[in-house]
mmCIF file of C-alpha atoms and ligand atoms in Angstrom:
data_model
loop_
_atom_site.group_PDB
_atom_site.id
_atom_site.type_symbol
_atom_site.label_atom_id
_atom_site.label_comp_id
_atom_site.label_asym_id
_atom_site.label_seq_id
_atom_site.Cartn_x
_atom_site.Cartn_y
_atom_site.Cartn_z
ATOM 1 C CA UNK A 1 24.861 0.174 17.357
ATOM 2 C CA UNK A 2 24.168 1.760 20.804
ATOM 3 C CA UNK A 3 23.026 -0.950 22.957
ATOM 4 C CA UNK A 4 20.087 1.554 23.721
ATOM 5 C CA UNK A 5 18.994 1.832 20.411
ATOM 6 C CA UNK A 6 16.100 -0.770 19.533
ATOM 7 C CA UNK A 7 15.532 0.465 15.830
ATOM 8 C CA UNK A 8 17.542 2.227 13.147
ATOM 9 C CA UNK A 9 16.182 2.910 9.751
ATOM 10 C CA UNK A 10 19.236 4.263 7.199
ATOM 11 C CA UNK A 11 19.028 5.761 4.034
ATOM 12 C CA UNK A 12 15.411 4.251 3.456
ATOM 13 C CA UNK A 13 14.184 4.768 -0.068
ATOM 14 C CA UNK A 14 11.382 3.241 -1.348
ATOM 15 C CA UNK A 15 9.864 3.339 -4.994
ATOM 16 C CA UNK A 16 6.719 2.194 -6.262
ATOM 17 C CA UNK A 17 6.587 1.332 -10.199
ATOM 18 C CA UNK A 18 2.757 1.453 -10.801
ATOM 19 C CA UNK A 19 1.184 3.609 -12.011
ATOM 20 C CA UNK A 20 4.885 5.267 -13.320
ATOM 21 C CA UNK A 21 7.768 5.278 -11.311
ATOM 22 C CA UNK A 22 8.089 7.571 -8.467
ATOM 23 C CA UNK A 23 9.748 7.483 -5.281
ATOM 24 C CA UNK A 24 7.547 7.946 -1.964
ATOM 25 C CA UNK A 25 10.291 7.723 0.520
ATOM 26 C CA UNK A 26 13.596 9.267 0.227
ATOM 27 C CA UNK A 27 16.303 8.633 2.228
ATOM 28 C CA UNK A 28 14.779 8.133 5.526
ATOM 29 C CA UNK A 29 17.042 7.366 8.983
ATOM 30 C CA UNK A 30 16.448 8.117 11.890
ATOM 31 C CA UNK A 31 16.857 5.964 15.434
ATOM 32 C CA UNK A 32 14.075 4.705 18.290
ATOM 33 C CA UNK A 33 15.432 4.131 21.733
ATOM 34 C CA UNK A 34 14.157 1.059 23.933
ATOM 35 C CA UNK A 35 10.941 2.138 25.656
ATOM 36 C CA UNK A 36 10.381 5.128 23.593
ATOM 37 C CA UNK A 37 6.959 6.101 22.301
ATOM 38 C CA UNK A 38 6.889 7.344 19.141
ATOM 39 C CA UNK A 39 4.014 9.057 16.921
ATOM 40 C CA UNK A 40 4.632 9.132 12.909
ATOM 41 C CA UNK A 41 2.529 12.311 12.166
ATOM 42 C CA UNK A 42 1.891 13.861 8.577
ATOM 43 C CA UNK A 43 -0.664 14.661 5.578
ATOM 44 C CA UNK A 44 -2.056 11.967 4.153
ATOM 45 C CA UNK A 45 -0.479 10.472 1.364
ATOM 46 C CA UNK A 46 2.666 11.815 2.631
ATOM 47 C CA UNK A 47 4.475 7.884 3.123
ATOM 48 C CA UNK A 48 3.883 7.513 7.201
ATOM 49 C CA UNK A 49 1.572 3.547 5.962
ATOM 50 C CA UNK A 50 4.658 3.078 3.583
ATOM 51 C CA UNK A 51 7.703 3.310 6.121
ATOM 52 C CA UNK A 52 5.666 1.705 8.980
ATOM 53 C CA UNK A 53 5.746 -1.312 6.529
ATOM 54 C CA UNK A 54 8.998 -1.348 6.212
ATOM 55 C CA UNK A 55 9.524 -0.582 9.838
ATOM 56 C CA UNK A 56 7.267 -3.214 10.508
ATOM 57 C CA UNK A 57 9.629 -6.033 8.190
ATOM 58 C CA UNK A 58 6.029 -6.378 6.159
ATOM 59 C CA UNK A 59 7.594 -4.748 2.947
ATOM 60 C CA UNK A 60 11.261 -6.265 1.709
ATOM 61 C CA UNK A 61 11.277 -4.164 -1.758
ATOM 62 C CA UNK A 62 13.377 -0.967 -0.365
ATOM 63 C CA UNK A 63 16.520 0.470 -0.397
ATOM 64 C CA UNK A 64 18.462 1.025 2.497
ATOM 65 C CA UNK A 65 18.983 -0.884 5.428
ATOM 66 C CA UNK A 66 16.519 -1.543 8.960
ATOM 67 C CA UNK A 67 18.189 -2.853 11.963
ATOM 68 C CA UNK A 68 16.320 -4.098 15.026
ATOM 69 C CA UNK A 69 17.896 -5.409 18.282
ATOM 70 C CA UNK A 70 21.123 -5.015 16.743
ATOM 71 C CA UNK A 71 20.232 -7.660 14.024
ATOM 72 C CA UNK A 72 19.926 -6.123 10.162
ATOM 73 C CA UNK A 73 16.778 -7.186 8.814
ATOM 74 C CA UNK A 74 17.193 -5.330 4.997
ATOM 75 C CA UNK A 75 17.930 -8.613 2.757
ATOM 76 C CA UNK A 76 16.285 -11.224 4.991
ATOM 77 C CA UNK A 77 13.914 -14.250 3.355
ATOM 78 C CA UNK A 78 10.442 -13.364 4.017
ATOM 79 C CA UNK A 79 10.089 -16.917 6.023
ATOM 80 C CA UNK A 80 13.309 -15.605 8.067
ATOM 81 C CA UNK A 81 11.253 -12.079 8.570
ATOM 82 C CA UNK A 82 8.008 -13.839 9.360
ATOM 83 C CA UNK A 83 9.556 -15.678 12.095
ATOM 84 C CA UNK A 84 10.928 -12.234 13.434
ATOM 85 C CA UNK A 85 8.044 -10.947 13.360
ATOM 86 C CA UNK A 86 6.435 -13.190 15.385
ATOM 87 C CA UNK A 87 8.784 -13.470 17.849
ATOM 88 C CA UNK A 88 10.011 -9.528 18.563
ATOM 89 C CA UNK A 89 7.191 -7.243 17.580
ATOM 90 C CA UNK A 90 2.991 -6.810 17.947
ATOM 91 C CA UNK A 91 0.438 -5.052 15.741
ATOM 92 C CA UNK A 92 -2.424 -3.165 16.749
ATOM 93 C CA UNK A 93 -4.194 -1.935 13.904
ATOM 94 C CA UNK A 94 -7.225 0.683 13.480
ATOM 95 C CA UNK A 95 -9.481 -2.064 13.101
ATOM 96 C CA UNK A 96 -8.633 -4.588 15.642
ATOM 97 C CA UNK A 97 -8.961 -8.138 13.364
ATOM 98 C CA UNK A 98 -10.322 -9.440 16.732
ATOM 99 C CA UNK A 99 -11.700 -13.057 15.781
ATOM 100 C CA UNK A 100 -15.629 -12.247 16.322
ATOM 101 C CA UNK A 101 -16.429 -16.491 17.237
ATOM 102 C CA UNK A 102 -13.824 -16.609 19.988
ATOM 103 C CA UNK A 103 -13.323 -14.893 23.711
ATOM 104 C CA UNK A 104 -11.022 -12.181 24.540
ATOM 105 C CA UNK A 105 -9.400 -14.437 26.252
ATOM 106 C CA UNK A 106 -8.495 -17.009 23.314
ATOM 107 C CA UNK A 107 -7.589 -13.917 21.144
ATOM 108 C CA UNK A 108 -5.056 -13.031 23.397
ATOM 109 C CA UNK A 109 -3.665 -16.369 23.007
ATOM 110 C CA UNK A 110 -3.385 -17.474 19.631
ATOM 111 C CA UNK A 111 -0.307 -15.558 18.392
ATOM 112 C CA UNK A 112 1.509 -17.589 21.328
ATOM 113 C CA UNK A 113 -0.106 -20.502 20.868
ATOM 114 C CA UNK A 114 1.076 -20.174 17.177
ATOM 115 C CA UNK A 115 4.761 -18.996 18.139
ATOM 116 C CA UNK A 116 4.583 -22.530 20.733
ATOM 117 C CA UNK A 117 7.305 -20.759 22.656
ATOM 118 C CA UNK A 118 5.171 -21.754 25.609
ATOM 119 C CA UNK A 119 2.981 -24.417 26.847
ATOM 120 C CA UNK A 120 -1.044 -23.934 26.808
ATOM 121 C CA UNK A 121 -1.208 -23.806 30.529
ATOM 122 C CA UNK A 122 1.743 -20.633 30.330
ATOM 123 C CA UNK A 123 -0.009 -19.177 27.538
ATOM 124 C CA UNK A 124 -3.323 -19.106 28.969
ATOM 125 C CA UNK A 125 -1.727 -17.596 31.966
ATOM 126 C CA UNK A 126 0.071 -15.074 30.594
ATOM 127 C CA UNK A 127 -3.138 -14.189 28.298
ATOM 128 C CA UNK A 128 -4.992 -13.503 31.700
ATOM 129 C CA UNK A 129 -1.945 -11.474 32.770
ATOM 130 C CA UNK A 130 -1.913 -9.094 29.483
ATOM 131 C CA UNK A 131 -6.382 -8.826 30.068
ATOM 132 C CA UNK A 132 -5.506 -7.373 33.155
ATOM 133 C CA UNK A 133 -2.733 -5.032 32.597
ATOM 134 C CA UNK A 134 -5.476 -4.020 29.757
ATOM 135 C CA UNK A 135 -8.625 -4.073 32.667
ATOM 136 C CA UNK A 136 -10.397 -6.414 30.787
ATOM 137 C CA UNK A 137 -10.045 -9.879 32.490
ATOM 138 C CA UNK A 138 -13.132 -9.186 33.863
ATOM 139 C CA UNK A 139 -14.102 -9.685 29.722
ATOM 140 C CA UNK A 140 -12.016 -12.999 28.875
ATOM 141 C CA UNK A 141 -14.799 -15.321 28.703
ATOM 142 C CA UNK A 142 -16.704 -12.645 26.602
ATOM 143 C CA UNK A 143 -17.095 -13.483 22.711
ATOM 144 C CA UNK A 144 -15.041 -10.419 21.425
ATOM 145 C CA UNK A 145 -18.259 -9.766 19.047
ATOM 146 C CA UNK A 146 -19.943 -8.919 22.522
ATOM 147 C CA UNK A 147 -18.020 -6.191 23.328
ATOM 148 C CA UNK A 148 -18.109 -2.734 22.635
ATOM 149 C CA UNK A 149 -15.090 -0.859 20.116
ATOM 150 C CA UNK A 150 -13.170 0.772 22.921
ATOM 151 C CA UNK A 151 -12.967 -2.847 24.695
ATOM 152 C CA UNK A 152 -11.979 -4.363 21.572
ATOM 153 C CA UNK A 153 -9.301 -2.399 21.025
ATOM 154 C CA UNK A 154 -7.959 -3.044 24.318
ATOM 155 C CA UNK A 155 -8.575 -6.989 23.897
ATOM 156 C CA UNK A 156 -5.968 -6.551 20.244
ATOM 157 C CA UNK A 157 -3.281 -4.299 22.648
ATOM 158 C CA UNK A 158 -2.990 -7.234 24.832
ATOM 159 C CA UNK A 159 -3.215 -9.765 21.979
ATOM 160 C CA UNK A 160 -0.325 -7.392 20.502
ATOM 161 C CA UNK A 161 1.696 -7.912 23.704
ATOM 162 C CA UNK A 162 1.235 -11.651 24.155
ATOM 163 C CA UNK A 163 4.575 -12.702 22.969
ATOM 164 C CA UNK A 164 6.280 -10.291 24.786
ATOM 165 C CA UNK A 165 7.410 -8.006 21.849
ATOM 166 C CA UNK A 166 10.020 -6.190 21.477
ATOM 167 C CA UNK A 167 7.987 -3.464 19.495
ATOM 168 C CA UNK A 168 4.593 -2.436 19.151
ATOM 169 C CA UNK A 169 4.030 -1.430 15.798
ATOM 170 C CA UNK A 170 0.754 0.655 15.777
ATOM 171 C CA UNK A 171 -1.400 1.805 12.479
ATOM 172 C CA UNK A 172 -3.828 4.387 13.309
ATOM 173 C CA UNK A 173 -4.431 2.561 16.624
ATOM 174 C CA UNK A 174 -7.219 4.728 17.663
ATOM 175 C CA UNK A 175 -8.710 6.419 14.368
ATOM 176 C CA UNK A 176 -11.883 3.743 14.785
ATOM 177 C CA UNK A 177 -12.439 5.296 18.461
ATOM 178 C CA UNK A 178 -14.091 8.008 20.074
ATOM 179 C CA UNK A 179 -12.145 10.777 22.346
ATOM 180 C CA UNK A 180 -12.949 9.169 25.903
ATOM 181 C CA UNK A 181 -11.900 5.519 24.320
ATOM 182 C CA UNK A 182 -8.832 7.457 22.523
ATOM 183 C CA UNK A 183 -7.395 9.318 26.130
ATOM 184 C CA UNK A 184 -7.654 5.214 27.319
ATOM 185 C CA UNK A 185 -5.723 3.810 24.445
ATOM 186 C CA UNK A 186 -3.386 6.369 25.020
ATOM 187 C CA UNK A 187 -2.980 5.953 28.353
ATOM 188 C CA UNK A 188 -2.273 2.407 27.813
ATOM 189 C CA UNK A 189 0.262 3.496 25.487
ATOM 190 C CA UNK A 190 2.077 6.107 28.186
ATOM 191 C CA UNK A 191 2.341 3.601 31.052
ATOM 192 C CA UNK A 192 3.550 0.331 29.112
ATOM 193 C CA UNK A 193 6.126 2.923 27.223
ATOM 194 C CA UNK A 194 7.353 4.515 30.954
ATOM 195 C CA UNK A 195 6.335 1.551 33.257
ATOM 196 C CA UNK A 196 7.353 -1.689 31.252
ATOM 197 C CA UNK A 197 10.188 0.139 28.616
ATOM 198 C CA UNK A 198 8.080 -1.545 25.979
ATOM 199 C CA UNK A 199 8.947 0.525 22.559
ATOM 200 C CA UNK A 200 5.881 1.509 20.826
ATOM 201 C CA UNK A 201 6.026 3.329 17.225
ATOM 202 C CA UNK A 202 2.798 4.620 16.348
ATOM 203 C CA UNK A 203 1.561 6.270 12.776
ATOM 204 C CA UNK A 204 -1.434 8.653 13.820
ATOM 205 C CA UNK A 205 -3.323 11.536 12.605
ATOM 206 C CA UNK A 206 -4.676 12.202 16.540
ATOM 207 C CA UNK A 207 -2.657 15.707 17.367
ATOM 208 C CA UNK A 208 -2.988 15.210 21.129
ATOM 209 C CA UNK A 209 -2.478 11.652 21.150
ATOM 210 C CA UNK A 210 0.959 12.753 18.906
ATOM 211 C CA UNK A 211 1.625 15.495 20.923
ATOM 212 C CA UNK A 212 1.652 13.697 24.576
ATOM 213 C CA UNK A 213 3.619 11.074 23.067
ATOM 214 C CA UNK A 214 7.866 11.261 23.355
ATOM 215 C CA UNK A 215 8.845 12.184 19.957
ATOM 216 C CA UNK A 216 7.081 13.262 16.613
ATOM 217 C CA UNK A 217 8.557 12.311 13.337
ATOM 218 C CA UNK A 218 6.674 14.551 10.757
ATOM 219 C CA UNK A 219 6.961 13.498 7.440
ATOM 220 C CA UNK A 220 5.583 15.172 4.233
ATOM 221 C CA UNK A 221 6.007 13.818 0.441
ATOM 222 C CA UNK A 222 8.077 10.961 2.017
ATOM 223 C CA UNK A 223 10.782 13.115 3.525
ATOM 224 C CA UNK A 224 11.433 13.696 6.973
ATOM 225 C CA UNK A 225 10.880 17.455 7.726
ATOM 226 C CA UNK A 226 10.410 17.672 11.387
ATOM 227 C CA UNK A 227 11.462 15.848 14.711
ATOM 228 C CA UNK A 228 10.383 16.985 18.039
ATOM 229 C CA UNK A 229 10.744 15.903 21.440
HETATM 230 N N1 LIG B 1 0.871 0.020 -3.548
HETATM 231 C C1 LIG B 1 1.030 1.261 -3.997
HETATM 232 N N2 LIG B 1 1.308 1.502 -5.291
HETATM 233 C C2 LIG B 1 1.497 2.759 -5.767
HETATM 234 N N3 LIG B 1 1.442 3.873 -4.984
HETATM 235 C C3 LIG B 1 1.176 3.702 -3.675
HETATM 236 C C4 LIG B 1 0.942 2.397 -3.101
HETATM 237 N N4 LIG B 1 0.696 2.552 -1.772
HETATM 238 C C5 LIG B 1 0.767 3.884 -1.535
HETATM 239 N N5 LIG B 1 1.043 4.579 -2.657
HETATM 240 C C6 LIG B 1 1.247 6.041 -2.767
HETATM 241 O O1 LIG B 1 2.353 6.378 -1.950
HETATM 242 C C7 LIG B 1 2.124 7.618 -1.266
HETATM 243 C C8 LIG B 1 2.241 7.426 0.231
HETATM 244 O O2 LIG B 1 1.180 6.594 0.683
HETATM 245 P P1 LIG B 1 1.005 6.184 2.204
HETATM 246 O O3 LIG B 1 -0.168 5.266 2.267
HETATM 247 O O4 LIG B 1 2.299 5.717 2.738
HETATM 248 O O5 LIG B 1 0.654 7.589 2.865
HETATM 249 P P2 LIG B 1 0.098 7.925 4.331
HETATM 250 O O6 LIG B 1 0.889 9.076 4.809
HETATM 251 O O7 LIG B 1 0.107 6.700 5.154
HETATM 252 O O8 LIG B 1 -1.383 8.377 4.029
HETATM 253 P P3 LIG B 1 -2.737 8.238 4.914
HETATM 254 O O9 LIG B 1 -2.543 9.161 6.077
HETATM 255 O O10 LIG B 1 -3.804 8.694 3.994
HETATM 256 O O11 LIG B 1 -2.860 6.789 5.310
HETATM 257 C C9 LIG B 1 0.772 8.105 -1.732
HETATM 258 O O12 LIG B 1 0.982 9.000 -2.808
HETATM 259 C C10 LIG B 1 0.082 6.845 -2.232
HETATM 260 O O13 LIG B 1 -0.850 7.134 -3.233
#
Protein backbone atom coordinates (compact mmCIF):
# COMPACT_ATOMS: atom_id res chain seq x y z
CA UNK A 1 0.00 0.00 0.00
CA UNK A 2 1.21 3.59 -0.72
CA UNK A 3 2.69 4.81 2.38
CA UNK A 4 0.31 7.88 1.73
CA UNK A 5 -2.66 6.04 1.73
CA UNK A 6 -4.38 5.91 5.33
CA UNK A 7 -7.55 3.85 4.20
CA UNK A 8 -8.45 1.41 1.45
CA UNK A 9 -11.80 -0.20 1.22
CA UNK A 10 -11.75 -3.24 -1.69
CA UNK A 11 -14.42 -4.98 -3.17
CA UNK A 12 -16.81 -4.09 -0.13
CA UNK A 13 -20.08 -5.94 -0.29
CA UNK A 14 -22.35 -6.02 2.30
CA UNK A 15 -25.77 -7.96 2.63
CA UNK A 16 -28.39 -7.71 5.05
CA UNK A 17 -30.72 -10.97 5.51
CA UNK A 18 -33.81 -9.37 7.24
CA UNK A 19 -36.38 -8.65 6.04
CA UNK A 20 -35.20 -10.96 2.66
CA UNK A 21 -31.91 -10.94 1.41
CA UNK A 22 -30.62 -8.08 -0.47
CA UNK A 23 -27.40 -6.55 -0.93
CA UNK A 24 -26.95 -2.69 0.05
CA UNK A 25 -23.38 -2.32 -0.88
CA UNK A 26 -21.78 -3.70 -3.87
CA UNK A 27 -18.41 -3.84 -4.47
CA UNK A 28 -17.19 -0.71 -2.99
CA UNK A 29 -13.15 0.44 -3.13
CA UNK A 30 -11.95 3.26 -3.23
CA UNK A 31 -8.69 4.93 -1.25
CA UNK A 32 -8.37 8.09 1.47
CA UNK A 33 -5.04 9.79 1.61
CA UNK A 34 -3.50 10.97 5.09
CA UNK A 35 -4.98 14.38 5.90
CA UNK A 36 -7.68 14.23 3.40
CA UNK A 37 -11.20 15.42 4.13
CA UNK A 38 -13.68 13.51 2.80
CA UNK A 39 -17.66 13.98 2.53
CA UNK A 40 -19.83 10.62 1.80
CA UNK A 41 -22.80 12.37 0.02
CA UNK A 42 -26.06 10.55 -1.33
CA UNK A 43 -30.01 9.91 -1.04
CA UNK A 44 -31.01 8.54 1.85
CA UNK A 45 -31.21 5.02 2.12
CA UNK A 46 -28.66 4.84 -0.48
CA UNK A 47 -25.80 2.78 2.08
CA UNK A 48 -23.47 6.05 3.06
CA UNK A 49 -24.57 4.83 7.52
CA UNK A 50 -23.80 1.21 6.19
CA UNK A 51 -20.14 1.64 4.72
CA UNK A 52 -19.19 4.28 7.37
CA UNK A 53 -19.72 1.23 9.72
CA UNK A 54 -17.65 -0.74 8.12
CA UNK A 55 -15.21 2.04 7.53
CA UNK A 56 -15.49 2.74 10.98
CA UNK A 57 -14.41 -1.33 12.05
CA UNK A 58 -18.10 -1.12 13.93
CA UNK A 59 -19.61 -3.77 11.46
CA UNK A 60 -17.36 -7.22 10.86
CA UNK A 61 -20.26 -9.07 8.72
CA UNK A 62 -18.95 -7.91 5.05
CA UNK A 63 -17.27 -9.04 2.25
CA UNK A 64 -14.24 -7.64 1.07
CA UNK A 65 -11.38 -6.40 2.73
CA UNK A 66 -10.61 -2.67 4.84
CA UNK A 67 -7.10 -1.75 5.42
CA UNK A 68 -6.02 1.10 7.69
CA UNK A 69 -2.41 2.25 8.35
CA UNK A 70 -1.29 -0.47 6.28
CA UNK A 71 -2.78 -3.07 8.76
CA UNK A 72 -5.97 -5.27 7.23
CA UNK A 73 -8.67 -5.05 9.58
CA UNK A 74 -11.44 -7.47 7.43
CA UNK A 75 -11.29 -10.81 9.70
CA UNK A 76 -10.14 -9.23 12.98
CA UNK A 77 -11.84 -10.37 16.62
CA UNK A 78 -14.12 -7.71 17.62
CA UNK A 79 -11.91 -7.34 21.05
CA UNK A 80 -8.80 -6.98 18.51
CA UNK A 81 -11.06 -4.18 16.52
CA UNK A 82 -12.23 -2.54 19.71
CA UNK A 83 -8.80 -1.96 20.78
CA UNK A 84 -8.11 -0.36 17.25
CA UNK A 85 -10.59 1.59 17.55
CA UNK A 86 -9.67 3.13 20.46
CA UNK A 87 -6.37 3.67 19.77
CA UNK A 88 -6.35 5.05 15.82
CA UNK A 89 -9.69 6.65 15.14
CA UNK A 90 -12.51 9.30 16.87
CA UNK A 91 -16.27 9.63 16.40
CA UNK A 92 -18.23 12.61 16.27
CA UNK A 93 -21.69 11.84 15.82
CA UNK A 94 -24.92 14.10 15.00
CA UNK A 95 -25.83 13.95 18.46
CA UNK A 96 -22.78 14.49 20.46
CA UNK A 97 -23.31 11.59 23.49
CA UNK A 98 -21.66 14.38 25.59
CA UNK A 99 -22.04 13.01 29.31
CA UNK A 100 -24.69 15.79 30.59
CA UNK A 101 -23.27 15.30 34.74
CA UNK A 102 -19.66 15.99 33.81
CA UNK A 103 -17.49 19.21 32.41
CA UNK A 104 -16.25 19.66 29.01
CA UNK A 105 -13.28 19.26 30.32
CA UNK A 106 -13.70 15.57 31.83
CA UNK A 107 -15.47 14.61 28.51
CA UNK A 108 -12.56 15.33 26.70
CA UNK A 109 -10.75 13.04 28.87
CA UNK A 110 -12.36 9.90 29.39
CA UNK A 111 -11.64 8.07 26.10
CA UNK A 112 -7.84 8.58 27.23
CA UNK A 113 -8.30 7.98 30.51
CA UNK A 114 -9.95 4.67 29.31
CA UNK A 115 -7.16 3.91 26.56
CA UNK A 116 -4.46 4.65 29.94
CA UNK A 117 -1.92 5.35 27.24
CA UNK A 118 -1.18 8.35 29.42
CA UNK A 119 -1.04 9.43 32.92
CA UNK A 120 -4.01 11.70 34.48
CA UNK A 121 -1.79 14.67 34.78
CA UNK A 122 -0.90 14.17 30.56
CA UNK A 123 -4.39 13.51 29.91
CA UNK A 124 -5.79 16.37 31.61
CA UNK A 125 -3.26 18.39 29.79
CA UNK A 126 -3.72 17.35 26.60
CA UNK A 127 -7.71 17.62 27.20
CA UNK A 128 -7.04 21.45 27.83
CA UNK A 129 -4.90 21.43 24.67
CA UNK A 130 -7.77 19.81 22.30
CA UNK A 131 -10.58 22.70 24.32
CA UNK A 132 -8.47 25.14 22.91
CA UNK A 133 -7.67 24.15 19.46
CA UNK A 134 -11.73 23.81 19.68
CA UNK A 135 -12.03 27.66 21.54
CA UNK A 136 -13.70 26.27 24.27
CA UNK A 137 -11.23 26.08 27.25
CA UNK A 138 -12.72 29.01 28.29
CA UNK A 139 -15.88 26.17 28.83
CA UNK A 140 -13.89 23.18 30.59
CA UNK A 141 -15.17 23.63 33.96
CA UNK A 142 -18.72 24.04 32.39
CA UNK A 143 -21.21 20.96 32.96
CA UNK A 144 -21.61 20.06 29.18
CA UNK A 145 -25.58 20.19 29.98
CA UNK A 146 -24.80 24.04 30.39
CA UNK A 147 -23.84 24.68 27.16
CA UNK A 148 -25.48 25.50 24.14
CA UNK A 149 -25.62 22.70 20.81
CA UNK A 150 -23.02 24.45 18.70
CA UNK A 151 -20.56 24.33 21.90
CA UNK A 152 -21.38 20.85 22.44
CA UNK A 153 -20.51 19.77 19.37
CA UNK A 154 -17.26 21.33 19.57
CA UNK A 155 -16.66 19.85 23.25
CA UNK A 156 -17.34 15.86 21.26
CA UNK A 157 -14.67 17.13 18.20
CA UNK A 158 -12.11 17.53 20.80
CA UNK A 159 -13.26 14.52 22.84
CA UNK A 160 -12.98 12.77 19.23
CA UNK A 161 -9.36 13.95 18.98
CA UNK A 162 -8.16 13.13 22.48
CA UNK A 163 -6.26 10.07 21.64
CA UNK A 164 -4.70 11.47 18.88
CA UNK A 165 -6.55 9.50 16.08
CA UNK A 166 -5.57 8.53 13.19
CA UNK A 167 -9.15 9.12 11.65
CA UNK A 168 -12.06 11.03 12.40
CA UNK A 169 -14.93 9.15 11.50
CA UNK A 170 -17.90 11.64 11.31
CA UNK A 171 -21.89 10.70 11.08
CA UNK A 172 -23.89 13.58 10.11
CA UNK A 173 -21.58 15.73 12.29
CA UNK A 174 -23.56 18.81 11.88
CA UNK A 175 -27.26 17.72 10.85
CA UNK A 176 -28.32 18.69 14.77
CA UNK A 177 -26.86 22.38 14.03
CA UNK A 178 -27.86 25.50 12.64
CA UNK A 179 -25.96 27.25 9.49
CA UNK A 180 -23.71 29.78 11.59
CA UNK A 181 -22.80 26.64 14.10
CA UNK A 182 -22.46 24.39 10.74
CA UNK A 183 -19.76 27.09 8.75
CA UNK A 184 -17.83 26.58 12.54
CA UNK A 185 -17.87 22.85 12.54
CA UNK A 186 -16.72 23.02 9.23
CA UNK A 187 -14.17 25.19 9.69
CA UNK A 188 -12.86 23.07 12.36
CA UNK A 189 -12.95 20.38 9.96
CA UNK A 190 -10.82 22.47 7.05
CA UNK A 191 -7.97 23.57 9.35
CA UNK A 192 -7.31 20.22 11.41
CA UNK A 193 -7.58 18.40 7.73
CA UNK A 194 -4.86 21.20 6.08
CA UNK A 195 -3.12 22.37 9.36
CA UNK A 196 -2.63 19.09 11.48
CA UNK A 197 -2.95 16.28 8.27
CA UNK A 198 -5.56 14.74 10.52
CA UNK A 199 -7.82 12.46 8.00
CA UNK A 200 -11.39 13.12 8.50
CA UNK A 201 -14.19 10.99 6.53
CA UNK A 202 -17.42 12.50 6.92
CA UNK A 203 -21.10 11.05 5.78
CA UNK A 204 -23.30 14.33 5.28
CA UNK A 205 -26.33 15.48 3.61
CA UNK A 206 -24.97 19.44 4.05
CA UNK A 207 -24.18 20.34 0.10
CA UNK A 208 -21.84 23.19 1.03
CA UNK A 209 -20.31 21.59 3.86
CA UNK A 210 -19.72 18.49 1.01
CA UNK A 211 -18.86 20.72 -1.51
CA UNK A 212 -15.91 22.81 0.37
CA UNK A 213 -14.66 19.63 1.53
CA UNK A 214 -11.59 17.69 -0.69
CA UNK A 215 -13.39 14.94 -2.28
CA UNK A 216 -17.11 13.72 -2.65
CA UNK A 217 -17.87 10.09 -2.84
CA UNK A 218 -21.57 9.96 -4.09
CA UNK A 219 -23.15 6.88 -3.62
CA UNK A 220 -26.71 5.79 -4.68
CA UNK A 221 -28.40 2.17 -4.05
CA UNK A 222 -25.02 1.20 -2.46
CA UNK A 223 -22.88 1.75 -5.52
CA UNK A 224 -20.41 4.25 -6.03
CA UNK A 225 -21.54 6.54 -8.95
CA UNK A 226 -19.59 9.66 -8.57
CA UNK A 227 -16.13 10.95 -7.21
CA UNK A 228 -15.12 14.48 -7.37
CA UNK A 229 -12.34 16.48 -6.30
N1 LIG B 1 -30.00 -3.39 10.06
C1 LIG B 1 -30.58 -3.34 8.87
N2 LIG B 1 -31.30 -4.39 8.40
C2 LIG B 1 -31.88 -4.37 7.18
N3 LIG B 1 -31.79 -3.33 6.31
C3 LIG B 1 -31.07 -2.25 6.71
C4 LIG B 1 -30.44 -2.19 8.01
N4 LIG B 1 -29.81 -0.99 8.11
C5 LIG B 1 -30.05 -0.34 6.95
N5 LIG B 1 -30.80 -1.08 6.11
C6 LIG B 1 -31.21 -0.71 4.73
O1 LIG B 1 -30.03 -0.55 3.97
C7 LIG B 1 -30.16 0.56 3.07
C8 LIG B 1 -29.05 1.57 3.31
O2 LIG B 1 -29.23 2.16 4.60
P1 LIG B 1 -28.24 3.26 5.17
O3 LIG B 1 -28.71 3.57 6.55
O4 LIG B 1 -26.85 2.81 4.99
O5 LIG B 1 -28.52 4.48 4.19
P2 LIG B 1 -28.08 6.01 4.31
O6 LIG B 1 -27.60 6.40 2.96
O7 LIG B 1 -27.14 6.17 5.44
O8 LIG B 1 -29.45 6.73 4.62
P3 LIG B 1 -29.77 8.06 5.48
O9 LIG B 1 -29.19 9.20 4.69
O10 LIG B 1 -31.25 8.10 5.53
O11 LIG B 1 -29.13 7.88 6.83
C9 LIG B 1 -31.55 1.10 3.27
O12 LIG B 1 -32.39 0.51 2.30
C10 LIG B 1 -31.94 0.61 4.66
O13 LIG B 1 -33.32 0.45 4.78
Amino acid sequence: MNNNIILEARHINKYFEQPAKFQVLHNIGFEVKQGEFLSIVGKSGSGKSTLLYILSTMDTAYEGELWIQGEKLSGKKKDQLAKFRNEHLGFVFQFHYLLPEFTALENVMLPALKLKKWSQEVIEQKAHEKLKLLDMDNYAGQLSSRLSGGQQQRVAIARALINEPAIIVADEPTGNLDTGNTSVVFGIFKALSRDFHQTIITVTHDETFAGNSDRIIEMSDGTIIHTQK
